[in-house]
PDB file of C-alpha atoms in Angstrom:
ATOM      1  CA  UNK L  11       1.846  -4.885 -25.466  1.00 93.00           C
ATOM      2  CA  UNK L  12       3.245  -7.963 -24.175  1.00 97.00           C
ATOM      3  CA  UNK L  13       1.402  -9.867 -21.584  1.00 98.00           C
ATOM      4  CA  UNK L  14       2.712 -11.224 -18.590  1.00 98.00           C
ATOM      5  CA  UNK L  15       2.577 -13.029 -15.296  1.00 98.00           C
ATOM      6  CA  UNK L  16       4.218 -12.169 -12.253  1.00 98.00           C
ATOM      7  CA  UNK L  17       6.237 -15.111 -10.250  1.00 98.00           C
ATOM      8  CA  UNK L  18       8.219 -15.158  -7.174  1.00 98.00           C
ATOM      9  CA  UNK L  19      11.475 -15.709  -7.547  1.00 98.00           C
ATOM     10  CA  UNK L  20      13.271 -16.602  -4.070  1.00 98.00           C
ATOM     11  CA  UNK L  21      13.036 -17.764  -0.856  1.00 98.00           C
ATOM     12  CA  UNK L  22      11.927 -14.905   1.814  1.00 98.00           C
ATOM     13  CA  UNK L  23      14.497 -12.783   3.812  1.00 97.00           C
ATOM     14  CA  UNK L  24      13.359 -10.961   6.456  1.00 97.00           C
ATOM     15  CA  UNK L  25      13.532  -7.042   6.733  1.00 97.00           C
ATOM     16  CA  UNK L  26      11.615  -6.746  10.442  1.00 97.00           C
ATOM     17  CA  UNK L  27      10.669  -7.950  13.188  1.00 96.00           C
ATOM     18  CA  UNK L  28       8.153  -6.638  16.352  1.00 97.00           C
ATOM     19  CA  UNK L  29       9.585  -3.223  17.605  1.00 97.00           C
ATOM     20  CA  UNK L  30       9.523  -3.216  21.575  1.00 97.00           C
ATOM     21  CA  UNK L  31       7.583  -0.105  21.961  1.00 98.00           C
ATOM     22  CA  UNK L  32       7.605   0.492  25.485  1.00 97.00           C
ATOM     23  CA  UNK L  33       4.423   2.225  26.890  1.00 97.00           C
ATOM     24  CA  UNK L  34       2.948   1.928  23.597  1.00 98.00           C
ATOM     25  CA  UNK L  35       2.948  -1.570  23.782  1.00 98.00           C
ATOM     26  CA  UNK L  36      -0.328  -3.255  23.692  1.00 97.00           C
ATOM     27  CA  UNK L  37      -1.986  -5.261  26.298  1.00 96.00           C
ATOM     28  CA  UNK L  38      -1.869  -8.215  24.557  1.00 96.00           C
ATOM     29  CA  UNK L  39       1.412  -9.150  22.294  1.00 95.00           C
ATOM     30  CA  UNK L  40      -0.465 -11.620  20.417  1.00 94.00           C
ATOM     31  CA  UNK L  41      -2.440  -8.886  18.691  1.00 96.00           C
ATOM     32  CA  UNK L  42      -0.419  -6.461  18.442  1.00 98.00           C
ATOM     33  CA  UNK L  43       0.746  -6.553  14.532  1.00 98.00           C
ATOM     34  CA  UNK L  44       2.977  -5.073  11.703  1.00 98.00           C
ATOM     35  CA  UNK L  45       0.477  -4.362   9.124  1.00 97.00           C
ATOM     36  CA  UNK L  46      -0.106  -2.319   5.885  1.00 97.00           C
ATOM     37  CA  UNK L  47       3.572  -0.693   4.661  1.00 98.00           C
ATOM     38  CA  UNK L  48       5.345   1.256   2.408  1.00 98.00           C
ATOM     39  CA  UNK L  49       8.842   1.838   0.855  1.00 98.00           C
ATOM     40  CA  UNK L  50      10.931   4.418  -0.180  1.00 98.00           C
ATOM     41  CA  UNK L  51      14.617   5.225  -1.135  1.00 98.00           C
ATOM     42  CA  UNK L  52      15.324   8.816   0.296  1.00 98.00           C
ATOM     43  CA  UNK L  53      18.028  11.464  -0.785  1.00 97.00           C
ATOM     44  CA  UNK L  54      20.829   9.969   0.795  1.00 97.00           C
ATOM     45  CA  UNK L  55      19.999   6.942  -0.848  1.00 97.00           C
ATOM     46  CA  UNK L  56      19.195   5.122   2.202  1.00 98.00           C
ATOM     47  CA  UNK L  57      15.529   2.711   2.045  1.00 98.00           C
ATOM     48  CA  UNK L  58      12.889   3.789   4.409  1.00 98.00           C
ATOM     49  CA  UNK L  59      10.110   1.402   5.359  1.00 98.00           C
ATOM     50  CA  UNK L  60       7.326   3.164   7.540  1.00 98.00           C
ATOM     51  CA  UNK L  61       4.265   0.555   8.871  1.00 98.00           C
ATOM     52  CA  UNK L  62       1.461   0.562  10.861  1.00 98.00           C
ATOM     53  CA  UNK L  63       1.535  -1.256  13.863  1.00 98.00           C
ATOM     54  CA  UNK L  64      -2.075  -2.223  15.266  1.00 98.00           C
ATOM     55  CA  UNK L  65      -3.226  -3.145  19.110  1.00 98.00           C
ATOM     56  CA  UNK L  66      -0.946  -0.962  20.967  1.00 98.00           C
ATOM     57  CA  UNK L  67      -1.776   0.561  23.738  1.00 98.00           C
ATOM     58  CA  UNK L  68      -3.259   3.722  21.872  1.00 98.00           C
ATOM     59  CA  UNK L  69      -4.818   2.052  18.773  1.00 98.00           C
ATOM     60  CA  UNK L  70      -2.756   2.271  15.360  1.00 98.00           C
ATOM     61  CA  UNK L  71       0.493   4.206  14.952  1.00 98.00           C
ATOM     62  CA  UNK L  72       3.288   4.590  12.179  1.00 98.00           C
ATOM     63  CA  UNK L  73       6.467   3.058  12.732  1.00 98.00           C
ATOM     64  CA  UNK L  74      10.197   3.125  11.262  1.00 98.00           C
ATOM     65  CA  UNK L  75      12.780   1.370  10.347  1.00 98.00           C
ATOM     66  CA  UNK L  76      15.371   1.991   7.873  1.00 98.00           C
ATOM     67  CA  UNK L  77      18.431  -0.203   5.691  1.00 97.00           C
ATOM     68  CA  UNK L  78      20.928   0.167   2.972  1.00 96.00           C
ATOM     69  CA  UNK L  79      19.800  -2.854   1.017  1.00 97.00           C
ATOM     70  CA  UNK L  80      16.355  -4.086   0.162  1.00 97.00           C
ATOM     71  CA  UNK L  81      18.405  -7.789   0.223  1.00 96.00           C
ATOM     72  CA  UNK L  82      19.189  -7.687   3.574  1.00 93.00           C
ATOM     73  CA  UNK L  83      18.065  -7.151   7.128  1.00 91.00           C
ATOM     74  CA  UNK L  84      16.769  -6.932   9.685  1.00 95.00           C
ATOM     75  CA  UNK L  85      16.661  -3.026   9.029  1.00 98.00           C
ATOM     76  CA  UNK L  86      17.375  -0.564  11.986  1.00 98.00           C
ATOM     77  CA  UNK L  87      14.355   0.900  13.909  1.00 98.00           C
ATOM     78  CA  UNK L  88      13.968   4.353  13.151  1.00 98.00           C
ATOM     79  CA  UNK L  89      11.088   4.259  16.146  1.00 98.00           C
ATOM     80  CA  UNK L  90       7.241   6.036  15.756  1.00 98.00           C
ATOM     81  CA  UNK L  91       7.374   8.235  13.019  1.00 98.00           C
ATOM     82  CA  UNK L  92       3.849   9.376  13.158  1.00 98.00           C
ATOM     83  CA  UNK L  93       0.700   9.589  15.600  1.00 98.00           C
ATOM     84  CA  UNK L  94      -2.972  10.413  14.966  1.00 98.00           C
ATOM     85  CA  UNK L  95      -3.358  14.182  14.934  1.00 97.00           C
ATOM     86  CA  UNK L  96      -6.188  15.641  17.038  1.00 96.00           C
ATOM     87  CA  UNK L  97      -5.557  19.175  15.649  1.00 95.00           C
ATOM     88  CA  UNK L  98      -5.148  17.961  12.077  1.00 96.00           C
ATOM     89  CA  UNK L  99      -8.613  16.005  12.613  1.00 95.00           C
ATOM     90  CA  UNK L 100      -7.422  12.907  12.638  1.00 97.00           C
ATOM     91  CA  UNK L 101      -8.852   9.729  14.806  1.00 96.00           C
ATOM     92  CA  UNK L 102      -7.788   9.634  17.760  1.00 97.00           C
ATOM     93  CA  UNK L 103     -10.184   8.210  20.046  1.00 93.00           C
ATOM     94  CA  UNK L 104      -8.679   5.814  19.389  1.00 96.00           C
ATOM     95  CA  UNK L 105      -5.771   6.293  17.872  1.00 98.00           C
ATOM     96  CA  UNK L 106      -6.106   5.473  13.648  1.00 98.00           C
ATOM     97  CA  UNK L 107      -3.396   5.932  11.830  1.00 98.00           C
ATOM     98  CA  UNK L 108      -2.666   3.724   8.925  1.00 97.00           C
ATOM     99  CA  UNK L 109      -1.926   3.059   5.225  1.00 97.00           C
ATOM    100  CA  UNK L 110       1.721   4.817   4.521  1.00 98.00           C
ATOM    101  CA  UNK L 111       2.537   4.523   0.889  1.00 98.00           C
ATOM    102  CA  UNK L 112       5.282   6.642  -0.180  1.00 98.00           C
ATOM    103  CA  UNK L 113       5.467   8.132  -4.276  1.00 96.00           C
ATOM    104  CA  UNK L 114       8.671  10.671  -5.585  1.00 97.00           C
ATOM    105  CA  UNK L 115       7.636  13.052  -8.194  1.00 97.00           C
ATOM    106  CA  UNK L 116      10.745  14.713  -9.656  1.00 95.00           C
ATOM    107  CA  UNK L 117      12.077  16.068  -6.546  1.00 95.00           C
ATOM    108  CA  UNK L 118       9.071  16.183  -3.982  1.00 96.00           C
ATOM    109  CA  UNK L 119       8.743  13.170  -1.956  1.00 98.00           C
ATOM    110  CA  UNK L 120       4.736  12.202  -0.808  1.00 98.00           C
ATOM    111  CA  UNK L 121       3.614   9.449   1.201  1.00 98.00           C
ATOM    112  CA  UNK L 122       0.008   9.201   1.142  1.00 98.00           C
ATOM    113  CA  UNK L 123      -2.046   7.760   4.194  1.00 98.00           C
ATOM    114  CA  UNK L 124      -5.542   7.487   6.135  1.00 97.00           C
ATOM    115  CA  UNK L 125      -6.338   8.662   9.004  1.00 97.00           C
ATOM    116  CA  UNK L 126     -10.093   9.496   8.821  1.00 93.00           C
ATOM    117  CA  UNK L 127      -9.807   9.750   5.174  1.00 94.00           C
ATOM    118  CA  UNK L 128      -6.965  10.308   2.964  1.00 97.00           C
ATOM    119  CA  UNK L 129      -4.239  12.689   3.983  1.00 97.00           C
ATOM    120  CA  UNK L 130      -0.895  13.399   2.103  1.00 97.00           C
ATOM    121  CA  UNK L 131       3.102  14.103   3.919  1.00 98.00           C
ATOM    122  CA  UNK L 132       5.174  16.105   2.191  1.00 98.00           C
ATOM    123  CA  UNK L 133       9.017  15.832   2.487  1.00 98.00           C
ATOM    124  CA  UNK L 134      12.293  17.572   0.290  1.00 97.00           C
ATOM    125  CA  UNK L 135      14.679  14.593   1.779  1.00 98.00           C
ATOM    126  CA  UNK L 136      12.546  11.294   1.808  1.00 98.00           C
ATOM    127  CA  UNK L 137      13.013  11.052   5.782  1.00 98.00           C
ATOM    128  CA  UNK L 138      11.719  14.534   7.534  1.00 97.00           C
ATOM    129  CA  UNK L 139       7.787  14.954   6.149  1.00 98.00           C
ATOM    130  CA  UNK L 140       5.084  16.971   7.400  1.00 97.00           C
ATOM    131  CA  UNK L 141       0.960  16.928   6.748  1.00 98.00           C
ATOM    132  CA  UNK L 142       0.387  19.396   3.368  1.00 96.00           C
ATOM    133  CA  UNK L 143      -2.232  21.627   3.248  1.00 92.00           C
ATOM    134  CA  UNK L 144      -2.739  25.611   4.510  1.00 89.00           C
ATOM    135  CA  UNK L 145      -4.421  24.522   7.808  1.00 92.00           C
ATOM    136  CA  UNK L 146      -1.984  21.297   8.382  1.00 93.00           C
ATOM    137  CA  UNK L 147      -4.213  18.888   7.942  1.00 95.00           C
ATOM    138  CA  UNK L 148      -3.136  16.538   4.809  1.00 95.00           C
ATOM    139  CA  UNK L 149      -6.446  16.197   4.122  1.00 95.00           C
ATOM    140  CA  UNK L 150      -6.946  15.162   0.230  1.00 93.00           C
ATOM    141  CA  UNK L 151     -10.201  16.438  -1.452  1.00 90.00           C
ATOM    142  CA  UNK L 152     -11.117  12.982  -2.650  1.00 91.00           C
ATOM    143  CA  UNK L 153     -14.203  10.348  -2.238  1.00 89.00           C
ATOM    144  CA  UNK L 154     -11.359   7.806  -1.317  1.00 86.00           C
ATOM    145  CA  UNK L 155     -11.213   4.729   0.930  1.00 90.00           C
ATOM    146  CA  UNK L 156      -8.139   3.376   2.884  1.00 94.00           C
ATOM    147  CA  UNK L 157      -4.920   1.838   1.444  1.00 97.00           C
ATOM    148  CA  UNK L 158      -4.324   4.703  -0.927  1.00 97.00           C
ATOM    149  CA  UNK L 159      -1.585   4.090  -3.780  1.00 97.00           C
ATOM    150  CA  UNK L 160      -0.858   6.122  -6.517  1.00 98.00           C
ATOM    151  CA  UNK L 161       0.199   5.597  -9.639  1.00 98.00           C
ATOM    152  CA  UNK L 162       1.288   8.714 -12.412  1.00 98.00           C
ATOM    153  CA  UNK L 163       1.718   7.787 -16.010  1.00 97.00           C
ATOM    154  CA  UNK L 164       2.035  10.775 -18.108  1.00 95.00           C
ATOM    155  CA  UNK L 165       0.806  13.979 -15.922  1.00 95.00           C
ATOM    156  CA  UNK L 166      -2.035  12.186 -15.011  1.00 98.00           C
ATOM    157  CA  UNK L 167      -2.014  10.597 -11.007  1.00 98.00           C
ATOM    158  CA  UNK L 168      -4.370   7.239 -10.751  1.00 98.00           C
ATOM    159  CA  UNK L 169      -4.655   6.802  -7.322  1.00 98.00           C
ATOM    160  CA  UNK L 170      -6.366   3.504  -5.815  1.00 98.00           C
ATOM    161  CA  UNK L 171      -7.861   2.781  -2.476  1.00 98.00           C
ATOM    162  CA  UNK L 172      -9.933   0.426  -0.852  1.00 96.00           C
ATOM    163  CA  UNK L 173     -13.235   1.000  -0.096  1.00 96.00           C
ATOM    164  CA  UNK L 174     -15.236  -0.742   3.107  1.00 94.00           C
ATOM    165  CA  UNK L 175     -18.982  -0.539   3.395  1.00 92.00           C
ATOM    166  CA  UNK L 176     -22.604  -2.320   3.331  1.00 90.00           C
ATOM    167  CA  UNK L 177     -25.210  -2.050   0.678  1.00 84.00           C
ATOM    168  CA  UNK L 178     -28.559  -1.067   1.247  1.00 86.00           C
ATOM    169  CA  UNK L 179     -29.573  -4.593   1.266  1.00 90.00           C
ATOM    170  CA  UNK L 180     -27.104  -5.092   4.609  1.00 90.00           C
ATOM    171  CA  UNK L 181     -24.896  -6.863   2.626  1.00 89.00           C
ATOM    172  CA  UNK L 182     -21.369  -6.242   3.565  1.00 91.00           C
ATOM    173  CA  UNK L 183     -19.195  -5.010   0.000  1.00 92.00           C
ATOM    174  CA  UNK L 184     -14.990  -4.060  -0.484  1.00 94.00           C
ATOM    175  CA  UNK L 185     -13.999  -3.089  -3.831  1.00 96.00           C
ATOM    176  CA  UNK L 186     -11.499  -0.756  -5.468  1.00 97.00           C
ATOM    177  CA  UNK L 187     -11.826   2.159  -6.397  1.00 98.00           C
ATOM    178  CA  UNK L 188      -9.365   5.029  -8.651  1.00 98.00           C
ATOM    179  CA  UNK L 189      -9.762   8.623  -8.779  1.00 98.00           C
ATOM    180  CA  UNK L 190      -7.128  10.626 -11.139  1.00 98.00           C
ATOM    181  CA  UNK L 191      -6.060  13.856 -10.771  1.00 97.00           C
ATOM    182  CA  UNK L 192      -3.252  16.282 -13.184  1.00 97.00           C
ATOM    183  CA  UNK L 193      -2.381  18.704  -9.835  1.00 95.00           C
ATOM    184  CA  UNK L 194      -2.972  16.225  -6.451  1.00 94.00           C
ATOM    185  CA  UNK L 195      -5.325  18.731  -5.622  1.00 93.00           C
ATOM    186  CA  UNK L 196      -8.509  18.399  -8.106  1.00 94.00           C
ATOM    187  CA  UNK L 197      -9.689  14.862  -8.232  1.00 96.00           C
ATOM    188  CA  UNK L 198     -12.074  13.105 -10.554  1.00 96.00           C
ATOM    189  CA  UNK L 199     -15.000  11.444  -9.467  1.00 96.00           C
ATOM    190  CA  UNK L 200     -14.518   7.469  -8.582  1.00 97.00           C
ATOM    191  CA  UNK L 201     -14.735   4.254 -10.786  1.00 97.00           C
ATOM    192  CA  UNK L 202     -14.723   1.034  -9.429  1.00 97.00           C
ATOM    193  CA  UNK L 203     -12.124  -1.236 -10.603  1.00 98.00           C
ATOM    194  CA  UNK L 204     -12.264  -4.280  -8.792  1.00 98.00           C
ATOM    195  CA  UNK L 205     -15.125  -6.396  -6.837  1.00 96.00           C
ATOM    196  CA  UNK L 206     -16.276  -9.700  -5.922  1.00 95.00           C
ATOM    197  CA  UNK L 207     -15.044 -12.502  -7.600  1.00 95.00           C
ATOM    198  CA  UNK L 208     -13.086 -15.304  -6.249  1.00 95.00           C
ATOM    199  CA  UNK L 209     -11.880 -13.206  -3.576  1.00 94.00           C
ATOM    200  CA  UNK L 210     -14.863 -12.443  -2.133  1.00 92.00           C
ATOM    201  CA  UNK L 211     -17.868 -10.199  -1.634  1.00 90.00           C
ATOM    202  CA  UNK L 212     -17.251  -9.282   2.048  1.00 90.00           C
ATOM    203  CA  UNK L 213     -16.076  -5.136   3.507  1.00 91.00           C
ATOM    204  CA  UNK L 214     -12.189  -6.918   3.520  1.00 93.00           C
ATOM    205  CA  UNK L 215     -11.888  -8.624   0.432  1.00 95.00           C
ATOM    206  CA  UNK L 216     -10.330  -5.950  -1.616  1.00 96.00           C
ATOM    207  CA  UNK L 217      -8.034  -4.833   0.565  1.00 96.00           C
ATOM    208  CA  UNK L 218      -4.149  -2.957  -0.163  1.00 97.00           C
ATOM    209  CA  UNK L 219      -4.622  -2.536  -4.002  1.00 98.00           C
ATOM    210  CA  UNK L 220      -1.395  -2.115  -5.358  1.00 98.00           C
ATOM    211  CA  UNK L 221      -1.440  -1.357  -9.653  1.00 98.00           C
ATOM    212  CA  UNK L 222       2.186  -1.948 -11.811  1.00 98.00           C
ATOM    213  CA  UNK L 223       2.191  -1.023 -15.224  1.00 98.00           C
ATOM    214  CA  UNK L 224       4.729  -3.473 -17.239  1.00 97.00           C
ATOM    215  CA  UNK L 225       4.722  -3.505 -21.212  1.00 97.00           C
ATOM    216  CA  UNK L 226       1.662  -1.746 -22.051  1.00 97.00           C
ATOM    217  CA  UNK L 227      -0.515  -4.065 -19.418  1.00 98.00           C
ATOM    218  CA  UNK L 228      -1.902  -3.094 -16.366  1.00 98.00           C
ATOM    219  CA  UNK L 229      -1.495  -5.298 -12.578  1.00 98.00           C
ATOM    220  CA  UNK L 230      -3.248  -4.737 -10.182  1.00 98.00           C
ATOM    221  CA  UNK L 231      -2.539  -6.899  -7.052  1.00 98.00           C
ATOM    222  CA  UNK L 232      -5.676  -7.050  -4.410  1.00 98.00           C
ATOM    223  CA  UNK L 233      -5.746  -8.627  -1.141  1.00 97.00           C
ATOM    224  CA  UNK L 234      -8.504 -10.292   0.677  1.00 94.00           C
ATOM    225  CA  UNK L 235      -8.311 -10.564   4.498  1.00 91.00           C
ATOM    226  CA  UNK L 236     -11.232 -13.148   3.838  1.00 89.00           C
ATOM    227  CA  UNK L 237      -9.051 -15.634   2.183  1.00 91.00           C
ATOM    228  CA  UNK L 238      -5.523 -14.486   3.299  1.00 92.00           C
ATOM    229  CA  UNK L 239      -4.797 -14.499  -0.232  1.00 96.00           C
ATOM    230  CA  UNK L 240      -3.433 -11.610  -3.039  1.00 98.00           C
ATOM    231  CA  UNK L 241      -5.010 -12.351  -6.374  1.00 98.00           C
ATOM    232  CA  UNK L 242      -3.272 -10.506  -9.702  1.00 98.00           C
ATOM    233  CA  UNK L 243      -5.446  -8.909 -12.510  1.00 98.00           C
ATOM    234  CA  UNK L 244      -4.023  -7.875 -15.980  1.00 98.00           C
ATOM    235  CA  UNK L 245      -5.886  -5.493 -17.927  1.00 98.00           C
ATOM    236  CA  UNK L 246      -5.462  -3.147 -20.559  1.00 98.00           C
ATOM    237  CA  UNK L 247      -6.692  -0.260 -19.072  1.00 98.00           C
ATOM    238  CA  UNK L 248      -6.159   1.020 -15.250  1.00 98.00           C
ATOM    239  CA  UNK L 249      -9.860   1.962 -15.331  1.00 98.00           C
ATOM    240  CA  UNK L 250     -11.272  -1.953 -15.391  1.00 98.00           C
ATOM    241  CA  UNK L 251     -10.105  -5.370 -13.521  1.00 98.00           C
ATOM    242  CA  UNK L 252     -12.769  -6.992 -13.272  1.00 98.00           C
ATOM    243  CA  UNK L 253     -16.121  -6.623 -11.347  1.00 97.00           C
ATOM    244  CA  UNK L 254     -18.033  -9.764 -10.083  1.00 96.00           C
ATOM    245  CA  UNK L 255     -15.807 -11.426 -13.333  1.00 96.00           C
ATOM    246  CA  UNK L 256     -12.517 -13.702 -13.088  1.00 97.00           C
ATOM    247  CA  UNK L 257     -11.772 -13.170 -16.682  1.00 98.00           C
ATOM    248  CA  UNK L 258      -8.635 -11.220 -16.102  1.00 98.00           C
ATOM    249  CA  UNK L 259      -7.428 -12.848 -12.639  1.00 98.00           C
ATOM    250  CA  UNK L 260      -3.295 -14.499 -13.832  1.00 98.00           C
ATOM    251  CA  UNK L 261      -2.537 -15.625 -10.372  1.00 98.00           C
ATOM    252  CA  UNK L 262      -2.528 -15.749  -6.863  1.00 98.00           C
ATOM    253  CA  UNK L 263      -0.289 -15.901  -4.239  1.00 98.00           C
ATOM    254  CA  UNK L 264      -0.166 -16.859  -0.395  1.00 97.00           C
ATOM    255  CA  UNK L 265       0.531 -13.843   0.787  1.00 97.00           C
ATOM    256  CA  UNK L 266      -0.907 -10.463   2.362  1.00 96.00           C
ATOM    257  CA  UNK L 267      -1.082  -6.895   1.375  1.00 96.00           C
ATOM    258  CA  UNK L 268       2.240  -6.819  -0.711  1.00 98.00           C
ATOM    259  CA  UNK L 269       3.882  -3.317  -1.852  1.00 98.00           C
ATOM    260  CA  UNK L 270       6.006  -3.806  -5.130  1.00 98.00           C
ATOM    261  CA  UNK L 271       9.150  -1.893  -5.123  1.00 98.00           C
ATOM    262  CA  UNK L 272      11.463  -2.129  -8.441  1.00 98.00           C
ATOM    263  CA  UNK L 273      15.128  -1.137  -7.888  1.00 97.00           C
ATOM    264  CA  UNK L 274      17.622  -0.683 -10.743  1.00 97.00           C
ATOM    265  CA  UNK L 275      16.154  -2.962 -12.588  1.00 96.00           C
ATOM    266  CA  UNK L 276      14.751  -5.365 -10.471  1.00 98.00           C
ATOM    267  CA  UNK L 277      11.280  -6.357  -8.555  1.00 98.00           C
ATOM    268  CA  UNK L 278      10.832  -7.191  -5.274  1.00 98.00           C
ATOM    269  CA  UNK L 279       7.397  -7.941  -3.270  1.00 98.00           C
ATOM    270  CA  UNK L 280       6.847  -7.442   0.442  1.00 98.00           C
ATOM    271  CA  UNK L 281       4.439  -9.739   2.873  1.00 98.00           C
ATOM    272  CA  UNK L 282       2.994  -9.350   6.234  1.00 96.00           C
ATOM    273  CA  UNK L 283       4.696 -13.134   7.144  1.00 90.00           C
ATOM    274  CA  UNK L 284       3.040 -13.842  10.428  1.00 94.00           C
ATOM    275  CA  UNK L 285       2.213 -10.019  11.248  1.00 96.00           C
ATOM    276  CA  UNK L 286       5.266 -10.199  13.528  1.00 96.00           C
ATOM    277  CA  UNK L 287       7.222  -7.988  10.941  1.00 96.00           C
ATOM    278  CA  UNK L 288       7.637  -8.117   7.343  1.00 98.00           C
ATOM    279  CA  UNK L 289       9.547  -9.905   4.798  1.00 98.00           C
ATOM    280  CA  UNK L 290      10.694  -9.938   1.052  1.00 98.00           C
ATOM    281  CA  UNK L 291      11.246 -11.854  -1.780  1.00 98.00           C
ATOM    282  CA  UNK L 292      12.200 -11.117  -5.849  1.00 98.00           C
ATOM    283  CA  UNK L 293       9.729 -10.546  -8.530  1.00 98.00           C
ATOM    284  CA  UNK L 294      10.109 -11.450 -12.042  1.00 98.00           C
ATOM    285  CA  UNK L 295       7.661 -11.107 -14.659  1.00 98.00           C
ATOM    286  CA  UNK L 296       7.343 -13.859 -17.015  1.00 98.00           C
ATOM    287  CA  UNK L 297       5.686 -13.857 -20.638  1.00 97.00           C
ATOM    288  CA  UNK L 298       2.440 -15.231 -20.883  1.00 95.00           C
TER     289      UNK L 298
END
């Protein structure tokens, strides 16, 4: 195993800006922002980038864009791509839906999201997906949080979410969490992976967990809406980061709830910016 640290590695070009969504549009523009993302490069080899946009005039939707290089934009807008589902038992009062990340195994594509838990899209192209499940719903049999990513190294999915809640004491608590699973259907029971620290104690300070697995070492890179920061833990296993313990935080960065995409042979790592659309940079990993 060789250990490393993760580095940007150019200025920021920007992929996005604030759709105009018409009706949708919230009452106030100044809260109305391009959050939590994800990325993927469908059959025709064209990247799509799916978000959620917050404070519109229903709540939180899923919108599109899409672009032919991850290098330069602004991508076109695709438009909404996906709405809270009262049928599928989704929120919708108001509107919640959030948290797109996108994984291809062999051919399927999945992009995994929340909407009153964890719920899976399935698609054959990378662009056209639909809620899995015999009744429609998506709905993953996990514990779970919000932020889902996944993660498959042998036949064995890890996948990692963000959990929100208050302890018995009334102390507010976010940490991370990872279930596995060999099918996406049967899921393990939870382990924590990630809490308190230097990024903080609070429901939002382990927020969009993203885990990379680079020369035997595991990254995982956690965000914390208390400190508007991402912090970077390397570990050995994907089971452990570090729980109330700094002793495997690398780095940090100035950014917010990044998604790592690596594309013939090269990283790249996405930020929020100023929530007004979302913008990119390289990655390179340098040894330790």
């Amino acid at each position: 195993p060789v250990p490393r640290i993760p580095v940007i590695d150019s200025d920021w070009w920007r992929l996005t800006n604030m759709p105009d969504l018409g009706e949708l549009n919230g009452p106030d523009p100044a809260r109305q922002h391009v959050v939590d993302h994800g990325f993927i490069q469908s059959a025709d080899g064209v990247w799509q980038l799916w978000a959620c946009v917050r404070g519109t005039a229903v709540g939180r939707l899923l919108y599109g864009w899409r672009g032919r290089s991850l290098t330069e934009g602004p991508w076109t807008e695709v438009g909404v791509v996906a709405r809270a589902q009262a049928e599928a038992g989704e929120n919708t009062k108001p509107e919640s839906i959030c948290a797109p990340y996108f994984f291809k195994d062999g051919p399927n594509y999945y992009c995994f999201y929340n909407s009153g838990g964890i719920r899976l899209m399935a698609s054959t192209d990378g662009v056209n997906y639909r809620r899995t499940g015999a009744d429609g719903s998506g709905r993953l049999k996990v514990v779970g949080g919000r932020d889902a990513m996944v993660l498959k190294e042998d036949d064995t999915y890890f996948l990692y979410s963000t959990v929100s809640t208050t302890s018995a004491e009334k102390f507010p608590r976010g940490f991370t969490i990872v279930e596995t699973s060999t099918d996406l259907e049967h899921w393990s029971d939870y382990t924590v992976v990630s809490e308190g620290g230097v990024a903080g104690n609070g429901n939002i300070s382990a927020e969009s967990p993203f885990v990379v697995k680079i020369d035997g070492f595991y990254y995982l890179f956690r965000a914390s809406s208390i400190t508007f920061k991402t912090y970077v833990y390397r570990s050995s296993t994907p089971f452990h980061f570090g729980i109330n313990d700094d002793s495997k935080l690398i780095t940090q960065f100035d950014i917010k709830a990044p998604e790592i995409v690596h594309h013939a042979g090269q990283y790249y790592i996405s930020d929020l910016a100023d929530f007004q659309g979302l913008r990119m940079a390289r990655l390179k990993w340098e040894k330790a």
